[in-house]
JSON list of C-alpha atoms in Angstrom, two decimals:
[
{"chain": "A", "resi": 1, "resn": "GLU", "atom": "CA", "xyz": [11.46, -17.61, 6.13]},
{"chain": "A", "resi": 2, "resn": "PHE", "atom": "CA", "xyz": [12.03, -15.16, 3.27]},
{"chain": "A", "resi": 3, "resn": "ARG", "atom": "CA", "xyz": [8.37, -14.21, 3.39]},
{"chain": "A", "resi": 4, "resn": "ARG", "atom": "CA", "xyz": [8.64, -13.60, 7.14]},
{"chain": "A", "resi": 5, "resn": "MET", "atom": "CA", "xyz": [11.74, -11.47, 6.63]},
{"chain": "A", "resi": 6, "resn": "PHE", "atom": "CA", "xyz": [10.17, -9.42, 3.86]},
{"chain": "A", "resi": 7, "resn": "ALA", "atom": "CA", "xyz": [7.08, -8.77, 5.98]},
{"chain": "A", "resi": 8, "resn": "VAL", "atom": "CA", "xyz": [8.85, -7.42, 9.08]},
{"chain": "A", "resi": 9, "resn": "GLU", "atom": "CA", "xyz": [12.36, -6.21, 8.28]},
{"chain": "A", "resi": 10, "resn": "GLU", "atom": "CA", "xyz": [11.35, -2.55, 7.94]},
{"chain": "A", "resi": 11, "resn": "GLN", "atom": "CA", "xyz": [9.75, -2.59, 11.41]},
{"chain": "A", "resi": 12, "resn": "LEU", "atom": "CA", "xyz": [11.41, -5.28, 13.54]},
{"chain": "A", "resi": 13, "resn": "TRP", "atom": "CA", "xyz": [13.80, -3.83, 16.13]},
{"chain": "A", "resi": 14, "resn": "TRP", "atom": "CA", "xyz": [16.62, -6.21, 15.20]},
{"chain": "A", "resi": 15, "resn": "TYR", "atom": "CA", "xyz": [16.67, -5.32, 11.49]},
{"chain": "A", "resi": 16, "resn": "ARG", "atom": "CA", "xyz": [16.22, -1.61, 12.15]},
{"chain": "A", "resi": 17, "resn": "HIS", "atom": "CA", "xyz": [19.22, -1.53, 14.47]},
{"chain": "A", "resi": 18, "resn": "LEU", "atom": "CA", "xyz": [21.36, -3.61, 12.13]},
{"chain": "A", "resi": 19, "resn": "HIS", "atom": "CA", "xyz": [20.55, -1.33, 9.19]},
{"chain": "A", "resi": 20, "resn": "ASN", "atom": "CA", "xyz": [21.43, 1.71, 11.29]},
{"chain": "A", "resi": 21, "resn": "GLN", "atom": "CA", "xyz": [24.76, 0.14, 12.26]},
{"chain": "A", "resi": 22, "resn": "VAL", "atom": "CA", "xyz": [25.64, -0.47, 8.62]},
{"chain": "A", "resi": 23, "resn": "ILE", "atom": "CA", "xyz": [24.72, 3.06, 7.58]},
{"chain": "A", "resi": 24, "resn": "GLN", "atom": "CA", "xyz": [26.69, 4.52, 10.50]},
{"chain": "A", "resi": 25, "resn": "ALA", "atom": "CA", "xyz": [29.75, 2.46, 9.51]},
{"chain": "A", "resi": 26, "resn": "ILE", "atom": "CA", "xyz": [29.50, 3.80, 5.96]},
{"chain": "A", "resi": 27, "resn": "HIS", "atom": "CA", "xyz": [29.18, 7.35, 7.27]},
{"chain": "A", "resi": 28, "resn": "ASN", "atom": "CA", "xyz": [32.17, 6.89, 9.58]},
{"chain": "A", "resi": 29, "resn": "GLN", "atom": "CA", "xyz": [34.34, 5.90, 6.63]},
{"chain": "A", "resi": 30, "resn": "PHE", "atom": "CA", "xyz": [33.02, 8.15, 3.87]},
{"chain": "A", "resi": 31, "resn": "GLY", "atom": "CA", "xyz": [31.10, 10.98, 5.51]},
{"chain": "A", "resi": 32, "resn": "THR", "atom": "CA", "xyz": [28.09, 12.27, 3.62]},
{"chain": "A", "resi": 33, "resn": "ARG", "atom": "CA", "xyz": [29.09, 10.96, 0.18]},
{"chain": "A", "resi": 34, "resn": "LYS", "atom": "CA", "xyz": [26.16, 9.34, -1.62]},
{"chain": "A", "resi": 35, "resn": "ASP", "atom": "CA", "xyz": [27.98, 8.38, -4.83]},
{"chain": "A", "resi": 36, "resn": "LEU", "atom": "CA", "xyz": [29.54, 5.27, -3.31]},
{"chain": "A", "resi": 37, "resn": "ALA", "atom": "CA", "xyz": [29.42, 1.99, -5.17]},
{"chain": "A", "resi": 38, "resn": "ILE", "atom": "CA", "xyz": [27.79, -0.40, -2.68]},
{"chain": "A", "resi": 39, "resn": "PHE", "atom": "CA", "xyz": [27.42, -4.16, -3.08]},
{"chain": "A", "resi": 40, "resn": "ASP", "atom": "CA", "xyz": [25.29, -6.37, -0.81]},
{"chain": "A", "resi": 41, "resn": "ALA", "atom": "CA", "xyz": [26.55, -9.95, -1.05]},
{"chain": "A", "resi": 42, "resn": "GLY", "atom": "CA", "xyz": [23.76, -12.17, 0.26]},
{"chain": "A", "resi": 43, "resn": "CYS", "atom": "CA", "xyz": [21.11, -9.45, 0.34]},
{"chain": "A", "resi": 44, "resn": "GLY", "atom": "CA", "xyz": [18.13, -11.66, 1.27]},
{"chain": "A", "resi": 45, "resn": "THR", "atom": "CA", "xyz": [14.89, -9.87, 0.44]},
{"chain": "A", "resi": 46, "resn": "GLY", "atom": "CA", "xyz": [16.62, -6.52, -0.03]},
{"chain": "A", "resi": 47, "resn": "GLY", "atom": "CA", "xyz": [15.85, -4.74, 3.24]},
{"chain": "A", "resi": 48, "resn": "MET", "atom": "CA", "xyz": [19.36, -3.32, 3.59]},
{"chain": "A", "resi": 49, "resn": "LEU", "atom": "CA", "xyz": [19.52, -2.11, 0.00]},
{"chain": "A", "resi": 50, "resn": "HIS", "atom": "CA", "xyz": [16.07, -0.58, 0.37]},
{"chain": "A", "resi": 51, "resn": "GLN", "atom": "CA", "xyz": [17.20, 1.39, 3.43]},
{"chain": "A", "resi": 52, "resn": "LEU", "atom": "CA", "xyz": [20.31, 2.59, 1.62]},
{"chain": "A", "resi": 53, "resn": "ARG", "atom": "CA", "xyz": [18.20, 3.77, -1.30]},
{"chain": "A", "resi": 54, "resn": "GLU", "atom": "CA", "xyz": [15.88, 5.56, 1.12]},
{"chain": "A", "resi": 55, "resn": "ARG", "atom": "CA", "xyz": [18.94, 7.37, 2.58]},
{"chain": "A", "resi": 56, "resn": "GLY", "atom": "CA", "xyz": [19.97, 8.65, -0.87]},
{"chain": "A", "resi": 57, "resn": "TYR", "atom": "CA", "xyz": [22.57, 6.11, -1.99]},
{"chain": "A", "resi": 58, "resn": "THR", "atom": "CA", "xyz": [22.13, 5.44, -5.70]},
{"chain": "A", "resi": 59, "resn": "LYS", "atom": "CA", "xyz": [24.90, 3.10, -6.89]},
{"chain": "A", "resi": 60, "resn": "LEU", "atom": "CA", "xyz": [23.56, -0.10, -5.37]},
{"chain": "A", "resi": 61, "resn": "ARG", "atom": "CA", "xyz": [23.90, -3.72, -6.39]},
{"chain": "A", "resi": 62, "resn": "GLY", "atom": "CA", "xyz": [23.14, -7.03, -4.71]},
{"chain": "A", "resi": 63, "resn": "VAL", "atom": "CA", "xyz": [23.20, -10.78, -5.15]},
{"chain": "A", "resi": 64, "resn": "ASP", "atom": "CA", "xyz": [21.57, -13.62, -3.28]},
{"chain": "A", "resi": 65, "resn": "GLY", "atom": "CA", "xyz": [21.66, -17.38, -3.74]},
{"chain": "A", "resi": 66, "resn": "SER", "atom": "CA", "xyz": [17.90, -17.76, -3.28]},
{"chain": "A", "resi": 67, "resn": "GLU", "atom": "CA", "xyz": [15.54, -17.21, -6.19]},
{"chain": "A", "resi": 68, "resn": "GLU", "atom": "CA", "xyz": [12.78, -16.44, -3.66]},
{"chain": "A", "resi": 69, "resn": "GLY", "atom": "CA", "xyz": [14.89, -13.73, -2.04]},
{"chain": "A", "resi": 70, "resn": "VAL", "atom": "CA", "xyz": [15.74, -12.21, -5.42]},
{"chain": "A", "resi": 71, "resn": "LEU", "atom": "CA", "xyz": [12.05, -12.09, -6.37]},
{"chain": "A", "resi": 72, "resn": "PHE", "atom": "CA", "xyz": [11.30, -10.08, -3.22]},
{"chain": "A", "resi": 73, "resn": "CYS", "atom": "CA", "xyz": [14.20, -7.74, -4.06]},
{"chain": "A", "resi": 74, "resn": "ARG", "atom": "CA", "xyz": [12.87, -7.19, -7.55]},
{"chain": "A", "resi": 75, "resn": "GLU", "atom": "CA", "xyz": [9.43, -6.50, -6.10]},
{"chain": "A", "resi": 76, "resn": "ARG", "atom": "CA", "xyz": [11.17, -3.60, -4.36]},
{"chain": "A", "resi": 77, "resn": "GLY", "atom": "CA", "xyz": [12.69, -2.51, -7.68]},
{"chain": "A", "resi": 78, "resn": "LEU", "atom": "CA", "xyz": [16.25, -3.33, -6.59]},
{"chain": "A", "resi": 79, "resn": "PRO", "atom": "CA", "xyz": [19.09, -4.30, -8.97]},
{"chain": "A", "resi": 80, "resn": "VAL", "atom": "CA", "xyz": [19.75, -7.81, -7.64]},
{"chain": "A", "resi": 81, "resn": "ASP", "atom": "CA", "xyz": [20.97, -10.98, -9.34]},
{"chain": "A", "resi": 82, "resn": "CYS", "atom": "CA", "xyz": [20.63, -14.60, -8.29]},
{"chain": "A", "resi": 83, "resn": "LEU", "atom": "CA", "xyz": [24.12, -15.91, -7.54]},
{"chain": "A", "resi": 84, "resn": "ASN", "atom": "CA", "xyz": [25.62, -18.56, -5.28]},
{"chain": "A", "resi": 85, "resn": "LEU", "atom": "CA", "xyz": [28.44, -16.77, -3.47]},
{"chain": "A", "resi": 86, "resn": "ASN", "atom": "CA", "xyz": [30.71, -19.73, -4.15]},
{"chain": "A", "resi": 87, "resn": "ASN", "atom": "CA", "xyz": [30.62, -18.45, -7.75]},
{"chain": "A", "resi": 88, "resn": "LEU", "atom": "CA", "xyz": [31.31, -14.82, -6.92]},
{"chain": "A", "resi": 89, "resn": "ALA", "atom": "CA", "xyz": [34.63, -14.83, -8.81]},
{"chain": "A", "resi": 90, "resn": "ALA", "atom": "CA", "xyz": [32.71, -15.23, -12.07]},
{"chain": "A", "resi": 91, "resn": "TYR", "atom": "CA", "xyz": [30.25, -12.39, -11.36]},
{"chain": "A", "resi": 92, "resn": "THR", "atom": "CA", "xyz": [30.70, -9.83, -14.16]},
{"chain": "A", "resi": 93, "resn": "PRO", "atom": "CA", "xyz": [27.28, -8.47, -15.17]},
{"chain": "A", "resi": 94, "resn": "ALA", "atom": "CA", "xyz": [27.35, -6.66, -18.50]},
{"chain": "A", "resi": 95, "resn": "ASP", "atom": "CA", "xyz": [25.48, -3.62, -17.17]},
{"chain": "A", "resi": 96, "resn": "LEU", "atom": "CA", "xyz": [28.05, -2.86, -14.45]},
{"chain": "A", "resi": 97, "resn": "PRO", "atom": "CA", "xyz": [30.69, -0.30, -15.48]},
{"chain": "A", "resi": 98, "resn": "GLU", "atom": "CA", "xyz": [32.96, -1.65, -12.75]},
{"chain": "A", "resi": 99, "resn": "THR", "atom": "CA", "xyz": [33.04, -4.69, -10.52]},
{"chain": "A", "resi": 100, "resn": "THR", "atom": "CA", "xyz": [34.85, -3.21, -7.53]},
{"chain": "A", "resi": 101, "resn": "PHE", "atom": "CA", "xyz": [33.06, -1.33, -4.76]},
{"chain": "A", "resi": 102, "resn": "ASP", "atom": "CA", "xyz": [33.61, 1.26, -2.06]},
{"chain": "A", "resi": 103, "resn": "VAL", "atom": "CA", "xyz": [31.43, -0.72, 0.35]},
{"chain": "A", "resi": 104, "resn": "ILE", "atom": "CA", "xyz": [30.62, -4.41, 0.45]},
{"chain": "A", "resi": 105, "resn": "ILE", "atom": "CA", "xyz": [27.99, -5.66, 2.90]},
{"chain": "A", "resi": 106, "resn": "CYS", "atom": "CA", "xyz": [27.77, -9.32, 3.83]},
{"chain": "A", "resi": 107, "resn": "ASN", "atom": "CA", "xyz": [25.34, -9.72, 6.71]},
{"chain": "A", "resi": 108, "resn": "ASP", "atom": "CA", "xyz": [24.55, -13.08, 8.32]},
{"chain": "A", "resi": 109, "resn": "VAL", "atom": "CA", "xyz": [26.07, -15.01, 5.43]},
{"chain": "A", "resi": 110, "resn": "PHE", "atom": "CA", "xyz": [29.38, -16.34, 6.73]},
{"chain": "A", "resi": 111, "resn": "CYS", "atom": "CA", "xyz": [27.51, -18.79, 8.99]},
{"chain": "A", "resi": 112, "resn": "TYR", "atom": "CA", "xyz": [26.76, -20.92, 5.90]},
{"chain": "A", "resi": 113, "resn": "PHE", "atom": "CA", "xyz": [30.46, -21.51, 5.15]},
{"chain": "A", "resi": 114, "resn": "HIS", "atom": "CA", "xyz": [33.08, -23.68, 6.80]},
{"chain": "A", "resi": 115, "resn": "ASP", "atom": "CA", "xyz": [36.63, -22.36, 7.03]},
{"chain": "A", "resi": 116, "resn": "PRO", "atom": "CA", "xyz": [38.03, -23.48, 3.63]},
{"chain": "A", "resi": 117, "resn": "GLU", "atom": "CA", "xyz": [35.11, -22.00, 1.69]},
{"chain": "A", "resi": 118, "resn": "LEU", "atom": "CA", "xyz": [34.93, -18.94, 3.93]},
{"chain": "A", "resi": 119, "resn": "ARG", "atom": "CA", "xyz": [38.59, -18.11, 3.33]},
{"chain": "A", "resi": 120, "resn": "ILE", "atom": "CA", "xyz": [37.91, -18.19, -0.41]},
{"chain": "A", "resi": 121, "resn": "LEU", "atom": "CA", "xyz": [34.82, -16.00, -0.05]},
{"chain": "A", "resi": 122, "resn": "LEU", "atom": "CA", "xyz": [36.63, -13.46, 2.14]},
{"chain": "A", "resi": 123, "resn": "SER", "atom": "CA", "xyz": [39.47, -13.29, -0.39]},
{"chain": "A", "resi": 124, "resn": "GLU", "atom": "CA", "xyz": [37.04, -12.71, -3.23]},
{"chain": "A", "resi": 125, "resn": "LEU", "atom": "CA", "xyz": [35.19, -10.00, -1.31]},
{"chain": "A", "resi": 126, "resn": "ARG", "atom": "CA", "xyz": [38.52, -8.34, -0.57]},
{"chain": "A", "resi": 127, "resn": "ARG", "atom": "CA", "xyz": [39.42, -8.48, -4.29]},
{"chain": "A", "resi": 128, "resn": "ARG", "atom": "CA", "xyz": [36.17, -6.62, -5.05]},
{"chain": "A", "resi": 129, "resn": "LEU", "atom": "CA", "xyz": [37.00, -3.75, -2.67]},
{"chain": "A", "resi": 130, "resn": "LYS", "atom": "CA", "xyz": [38.38, -0.49, -4.00]},
{"chain": "A", "resi": 131, "resn": "PRO", "atom": "CA", "xyz": [41.41, 0.99, -2.23]},
{"chain": "A", "resi": 132, "resn": "GLY", "atom": "CA", "xyz": [40.10, 2.59, 0.94]},
{"chain": "A", "resi": 133, "resn": "GLY", "atom": "CA", "xyz": [36.93, 0.53, 0.76]},
{"chain": "A", "resi": 134, "resn": "ILE", "atom": "CA", "xyz": [35.33, -1.35, 3.63]},
{"chain": "A", "resi": 135, "resn": "LEU", "atom": "CA", "xyz": [33.67, -4.72, 4.10]},
{"chain": "A", "resi": 136, "resn": "ILE", "atom": "CA", "xyz": [30.83, -4.70, 6.64]},
{"chain": "A", "resi": 137, "resn": "SER", "atom": "CA", "xyz": [29.56, -7.94, 8.13]},
{"chain": "A", "resi": 138, "resn": "ASN", "atom": "CA", "xyz": [27.12, -8.94, 10.85]},
{"chain": "A", "resi": 139, "resn": "ASN", "atom": "CA", "xyz": [27.34, -12.51, 12.13]},
{"chain": "A", "resi": 140, "resn": "ASN", "atom": "CA", "xyz": [25.58, -14.71, 14.65]},
{"chain": "A", "resi": 141, "resn": "ALA", "atom": "CA", "xyz": [27.78, -15.10, 17.72]},
{"chain": "A", "resi": 142, "resn": "PHE", "atom": "CA", "xyz": [28.59, -17.56, 20.49]},
{"chain": "A", "resi": 143, "resn": "SER", "atom": "CA", "xyz": [27.48, -21.17, 20.26]},
{"chain": "A", "resi": 144, "resn": "VAL", "atom": "CA", "xyz": [25.58, -20.81, 23.54]},
{"chain": "A", "resi": 145, "resn": "PHE", "atom": "CA", "xyz": [22.92, -18.93, 21.55]},
{"chain": "A", "resi": 146, "resn": "TRP", "atom": "CA", "xyz": [22.37, -21.86, 19.18]},
{"chain": "A", "resi": 147, "resn": "GLY", "atom": "CA", "xyz": [18.66, -22.65, 18.85]},
{"chain": "A", "resi": 148, "resn": "GLN", "atom": "CA", "xyz": [15.83, -23.44, 16.49]},
{"chain": "A", "resi": 149, "resn": "HIS", "atom": "CA", "xyz": [16.41, -20.16, 14.64]},
{"chain": "A", "resi": 150, "resn": "ASP", "atom": "CA", "xyz": [19.77, -21.53, 13.43]},
{"chain": "A", "resi": 151, "resn": "LEU", "atom": "CA", "xyz": [18.08, -24.71, 12.24]},
{"chain": "A", "resi": 152, "resn": "ALA", "atom": "CA", "xyz": [15.31, -22.79, 10.50]},
{"chain": "A", "resi": 153, "resn": "VAL", "atom": "CA", "xyz": [17.71, -20.65, 8.47]},
{"chain": "A", "resi": 154, "resn": "GLY", "atom": "CA", "xyz": [20.25, -23.45, 7.86]},
{"chain": "A", "resi": 155, "resn": "SER", "atom": "CA", "xyz": [23.09, -21.86, 9.80]},
{"chain": "A", "resi": 156, "resn": "GLN", "atom": "CA", "xyz": [26.20, -24.04, 10.07]},
{"chain": "A", "resi": 157, "resn": "ARG", "atom": "CA", "xyz": [28.08, -22.17, 12.80]},
{"chain": "A", "resi": 158, "resn": "ARG", "atom": "CA", "xyz": [28.38, -19.23, 15.18]},
{"chain": "A", "resi": 159, "resn": "PHE", "atom": "CA", "xyz": [31.38, -16.96, 15.57]},
{"chain": "A", "resi": 160, "resn": "VAL", "atom": "CA", "xyz": [33.54, -15.15, 18.07]},
{"chain": "A", "resi": 161, "resn": "ARG", "atom": "CA", "xyz": [35.93, -12.31, 17.30]},
{"chain": "A", "resi": 162, "resn": "ALA", "atom": "CA", "xyz": [38.91, -14.70, 17.44]},
{"chain": "A", "resi": 163, "resn": "ASP", "atom": "CA", "xyz": [37.59, -16.55, 14.37]},
{"chain": "A", "resi": 164, "resn": "PHE", "atom": "CA", "xyz": [38.00, -13.40, 12.28]},
{"chain": "A", "resi": 165, "resn": "ASP", "atom": "CA", "xyz": [41.32, -12.51, 13.90]},
{"chain": "A", "resi": 166, "resn": "ARG", "atom": "CA", "xyz": [42.46, -15.80, 12.40]},
{"chain": "A", "resi": 167, "resn": "LEU", "atom": "CA", "xyz": [40.65, -15.72, 9.05]},
{"chain": "A", "resi": 168, "resn": "ALA", "atom": "CA", "xyz": [40.85, -12.06, 8.02]},
{"chain": "A", "resi": 169, "resn": "PRO", "atom": "CA", "xyz": [44.66, -11.84, 7.53]},
{"chain": "A", "resi": 170, "resn": "LEU", "atom": "CA", "xyz": [44.57, -14.96, 5.36]},
{"chain": "A", "resi": 171, "resn": "ALA", "atom": "CA", "xyz": [42.23, -13.08, 3.01]},
{"chain": "A", "resi": 172, "resn": "GLY", "atom": "CA", "xyz": [44.20, -9.82, 3.01]},
{"chain": "A", "resi": 173, "resn": "LEU", "atom": "CA", "xyz": [41.75, -8.08, 5.34]},
{"chain": "A", "resi": 174, "resn": "LYS", "atom": "CA", "xyz": [42.20, -6.20, 8.61]},
{"chain": "A", "resi": 175, "resn": "ILE", "atom": "CA", "xyz": [39.52, -5.82, 11.27]},
{"chain": "A", "resi": 176, "resn": "ALA", "atom": "CA", "xyz": [38.90, -2.10, 11.62]},
{"chain": "A", "resi": 177, "resn": "SER", "atom": "CA", "xyz": [36.20, -2.34, 14.30]},
{"chain": "A", "resi": 178, "resn": "SER", "atom": "CA", "xyz": [34.03, -4.93, 16.03]},
{"chain": "A", "resi": 179, "resn": "THR", "atom": "CA", "xyz": [31.34, -5.19, 18.64]},
{"chain": "A", "resi": 180, "resn": "TYR", "atom": "CA", "xyz": [28.97, -7.81, 19.96]},
{"chain": "A", "resi": 181, "resn": "TRP", "atom": "CA", "xyz": [25.32, -6.87, 20.39]},
{"chain": "A", "resi": 182, "resn": "SER", "atom": "CA", "xyz": [22.94, -6.80, 22.11]},
{"chain": "A", "resi": 183, "resn": "LEU", "atom": "CA", "xyz": [24.43, -7.16, 25.56]},
{"chain": "A", "resi": 184, "resn": "THR", "atom": "CA", "xyz": [21.30, -5.74, 27.22]},
{"chain": "A", "resi": 185, "resn": "LEU", "atom": "CA", "xyz": [18.98, -8.33, 25.73]},
{"chain": "A", "resi": 186, "resn": "ALA", "atom": "CA", "xyz": [21.47, -11.22, 25.85]},
{"chain": "A", "resi": 187, "resn": "PRO", "atom": "CA", "xyz": [20.00, -12.83, 29.01]},
{"chain": "A", "resi": 188, "resn": "LEU", "atom": "CA", "xyz": [16.51, -12.89, 27.49]},
{"chain": "A", "resi": 189, "resn": "ILE", "atom": "CA", "xyz": [17.74, -14.18, 24.13]},
{"chain": "A", "resi": 190, "resn": "LEU", "atom": "CA", "xyz": [19.84, -16.82, 25.88]},
{"chain": "A", "resi": 191, "resn": "LEU", "atom": "CA", "xyz": [16.85, -17.97, 27.92]},
{"chain": "A", "resi": 192, "resn": "VAL", "atom": "CA", "xyz": [14.70, -18.30, 24.80]},
{"chain": "A", "resi": 193, "resn": "ARG", "atom": "CA", "xyz": [17.40, -20.15, 22.87]},
{"chain": "A", "resi": 194, "resn": "GLN", "atom": "CA", "xyz": [18.12, -22.54, 25.74]},
{"chain": "A", "resi": 195, "resn": "TRP", "atom": "CA", "xyz": [14.39, -23.30, 25.99]},
{"chain": "A", "resi": 196, "resn": "GLN", "atom": "CA", "xyz": [14.35, -23.98, 22.25]},
{"chain": "A", "resi": 197, "resn": "ALA", "atom": "CA", "xyz": [17.34, -26.30, 22.59]},
{"chain": "A", "resi": 198, "resn": "LEU", "atom": "CA", "xyz": [15.65, -28.19, 25.42]},
{"chain": "A", "resi": 199, "resn": "GLN", "atom": "CA", "xyz": [12.48, -28.59, 23.34]},
{"chain": "A", "resi": 200, "resn": "LEU", "atom": "CA", "xyz": [14.55, -30.06, 20.50]},
{"chain": "A", "resi": 201, "resn": "ARG", "atom": "CA", "xyz": [16.46, -32.44, 22.81]},
{"chain": "A", "resi": 202, "resn": "MET", "atom": "CA", "xyz": [13.27, -33.65, 24.48]},
{"chain": "A", "resi": 203, "resn": "GLY", "atom": "CA", "xyz": [11.49, -34.13, 21.17]},
{"chain": "A", "resi": 204, "resn": "TRP", "atom": "CA", "xyz": [8.82, -31.56, 22.02]},
{"chain": "A", "resi": 205, "resn": "ARG", "atom": "CA", "xyz": [9.64, -29.75, 18.80]},
{"chain": "A", "resi": 206, "resn": "SER", "atom": "CA", "xyz": [10.75, -31.38, 15.55]},
{"chain": "A", "resi": 207, "resn": "ALA", "atom": "CA", "xyz": [14.13, -30.43, 14.14]},
{"chain": "A", "resi": 208, "resn": "ASP", "atom": "CA", "xyz": [12.66, -31.12, 10.69]},
{"chain": "A", "resi": 209, "resn": "ALA", "atom": "CA", "xyz": [10.21, -28.22, 10.96]},
{"chain": "A", "resi": 210, "resn": "PRO", "atom": "CA", "xyz": [11.82, -25.50, 13.10]},
{"chain": "A", "resi": 211, "resn": "GLY", "atom": "CA", "xyz": [10.69, -21.89, 13.04]},
{"chain": "A", "resi": 212, "resn": "SER", "atom": "CA", "xyz": [12.94, -18.86, 13.18]},
{"chain": "A", "resi": 213, "resn": "ASP", "atom": "CA", "xyz": [12.77, -15.93, 15.60]},
{"chain": "A", "resi": 214, "resn": "VAL", "atom": "CA", "xyz": [11.77, -13.58, 12.78]},
{"chain": "A", "resi": 215, "resn": "TYR", "atom": "CA", "xyz": [8.40, -12.21, 13.80]},
{"chain": "A", "resi": 216, "resn": "LEU", "atom": "CA", "xyz": [7.05, -8.85, 14.89]},
{"chain": "A", "resi": 217, "resn": "PRO", "atom": "CA", "xyz": [6.32, -8.67, 18.63]},
{"chain": "A", "resi": 218, "resn": "HIS", "atom": "CA", "xyz": [3.79, -6.35, 20.24]},
{"chain": "A", "resi": 219, "resn": "PRO", "atom": "CA", "xyz": [4.51, -2.74, 19.17]},
{"chain": "A", "resi": 220, "resn": "LEU", "atom": "CA", "xyz": [5.41, -1.71, 22.72]},
{"chain": "A", "resi": 221, "resn": "VAL", "atom": "CA", "xyz": [7.85, -4.61, 23.07]},
{"chain": "A", "resi": 222, "resn": "ASN", "atom": "CA", "xyz": [9.32, -3.86, 19.64]},
{"chain": "A", "resi": 223, "resn": "LYS", "atom": "CA", "xyz": [9.79, -0.21, 20.60]},
{"chain": "A", "resi": 224, "resn": "LEU", "atom": "CA", "xyz": [11.35, -1.15, 23.97]},
{"chain": "A", "resi": 225, "resn": "PHE", "atom": "CA", "xyz": [13.85, -3.57, 22.41]},
{"chain": "A", "resi": 226, "resn": "TYR", "atom": "CA", "xyz": [14.82, -1.04, 19.75]},
{"chain": "A", "resi": 227, "resn": "GLY", "atom": "CA", "xyz": [15.35, 1.61, 22.41]},
{"chain": "A", "resi": 228, "resn": "LEU", "atom": "CA", "xyz": [17.51, -0.72, 24.49]},
{"chain": "A", "resi": 229, "resn": "VAL", "atom": "CA", "xyz": [19.85, -1.75, 21.66]},
{"chain": "A", "resi": 230, "resn": "THR", "atom": "CA", "xyz": [20.10, 1.82, 20.39]},
{"chain": "A", "resi": 231, "resn": "THR", "atom": "CA", "xyz": [20.98, 3.14, 23.86]},
{"chain": "A", "resi": 232, "resn": "GLU", "atom": "CA", "xyz": [23.49, 0.34, 24.36]},
{"chain": "A", "resi": 233, "resn": "ARG", "atom": "CA", "xyz": [25.26, 1.28, 21.14]},
{"chain": "A", "resi": 234, "resn": "LYS", "atom": "CA", "xyz": [25.45, 4.92, 22.17]},
{"chain": "A", "resi": 235, "resn": "LEU", "atom": "CA", "xyz": [26.92, 4.05, 25.55]},
{"chain": "A", "resi": 236, "resn": "MET", "atom": "CA", "xyz": [29.35, 1.33, 24.42]},
{"chain": "A", "resi": 237, "resn": "ALA", "atom": "CA", "xyz": [31.42, 1.55, 21.26]},
{"chain": "A", "resi": 238, "resn": "SER", "atom": "CA", "xyz": [32.29, -2.13, 21.67]},
{"chain": "A", "resi": 239, "resn": "ALA", "atom": "CA", "xyz": [30.31, -4.56, 23.83]},
{"chain": "A", "resi": 240, "resn": "PRO", "atom": "CA", "xyz": [31.98, -7.75, 25.14]},
{"chain": "A", "resi": 241, "resn": "PHE", "atom": "CA", "xyz": [29.05, -10.13, 24.62]},
{"chain": "A", "resi": 242, "resn": "GLY", "atom": "CA", "xyz": [25.88, -10.58, 22.62]},
{"chain": "A", "resi": 243, "resn": "SER", "atom": "CA", "xyz": [24.09, -12.84, 20.17]},
{"chain": "A", "resi": 244, "resn": "SER", "atom": "CA", "xyz": [25.50, -11.00, 17.12]},
{"chain": "A", "resi": 245, "resn": "LEU", "atom": "CA", "xyz": [28.97, -9.83, 16.11]},
{"chain": "A", "resi": 246, "resn": "PHE", "atom": "CA", "xyz": [29.22, -6.72, 13.92]},
{"chain": "A", "resi": 247, "resn": "LEU", "atom": "CA", "xyz": [32.54, -6.04, 12.15]},
{"chain": "A", "resi": 248, "resn": "THR", "atom": "CA", "xyz": [34.09, -3.75, 9.60]},
{"chain": "A", "resi": 249, "resn": "PHE", "atom": "CA", "xyz": [37.15, -4.79, 7.60]},
{"chain": "A", "resi": 250, "resn": "SER", "atom": "CA", "xyz": [39.61, -2.78, 5.55]},
{"chain": "A", "resi": 251, "resn": "ASN", "atom": "CA", "xyz": [42.04, -3.75, 2.83]},
{"chain": "A", "resi": 252, "resn": "VAL", "atom": "CA", "xyz": [45.55, -4.74, 3.78]},
{"chain": "A", "resi": 253, "resn": "PRO", "atom": "CA", "xyz": [47.86, -3.07, 1.21]},
{"chain": "A", "resi": 254, "resn": "ALA", "atom": "CA", "xyz": [49.57, -5.60, -1.03]}
]
């Protein structure tokens, strides 16, 4: 799965749109500043950090719990350490002048944590934020979209906005903005995921060897999907439904 991700995340419509959303959220909060300290917690193969570096951001750092993911990051020349996020409180690398950040990104990571552990992680991420900093997080949404992709990547859960309305205050965080995406493609994604679920129930596909949805479609399809999600975002600041939930959080003053 990491190899698949590394191969397509600079081209696949889904990753391109997600990366653009993150960069836009940073711009909305900080304008054109490029000297921000940015930390990607659960950075996978480094696609997000790579895009930030390409846009001129220089103070970048990341961690991931997978040695394979970290190797791909280092192949890109990114400053990434191997770290289980359950151990984030102890993360104090000697080469970092500071361990708090203007921006923390945690995309598609919370799905691996149940509530008790997630509350701890959110609290630790909040502790790492500078005053005025933001936490950005994309998450898989709505259990109706559960399918073989979730099995392939080991996801434990899917979210709705109400989950973070409940969890964020417990960690000293406030939801600054949220939107589901992509509403336009939701019927197609739902159809595919329901077909996957039926295959698993009927035994036509083994749950022991599932495959994710991470692959590059035909270039015309890829371009169409990217155009649809980009247009949707321009027309709707906050969509009511979709297979992903994108949020930004701010510090709650002590």
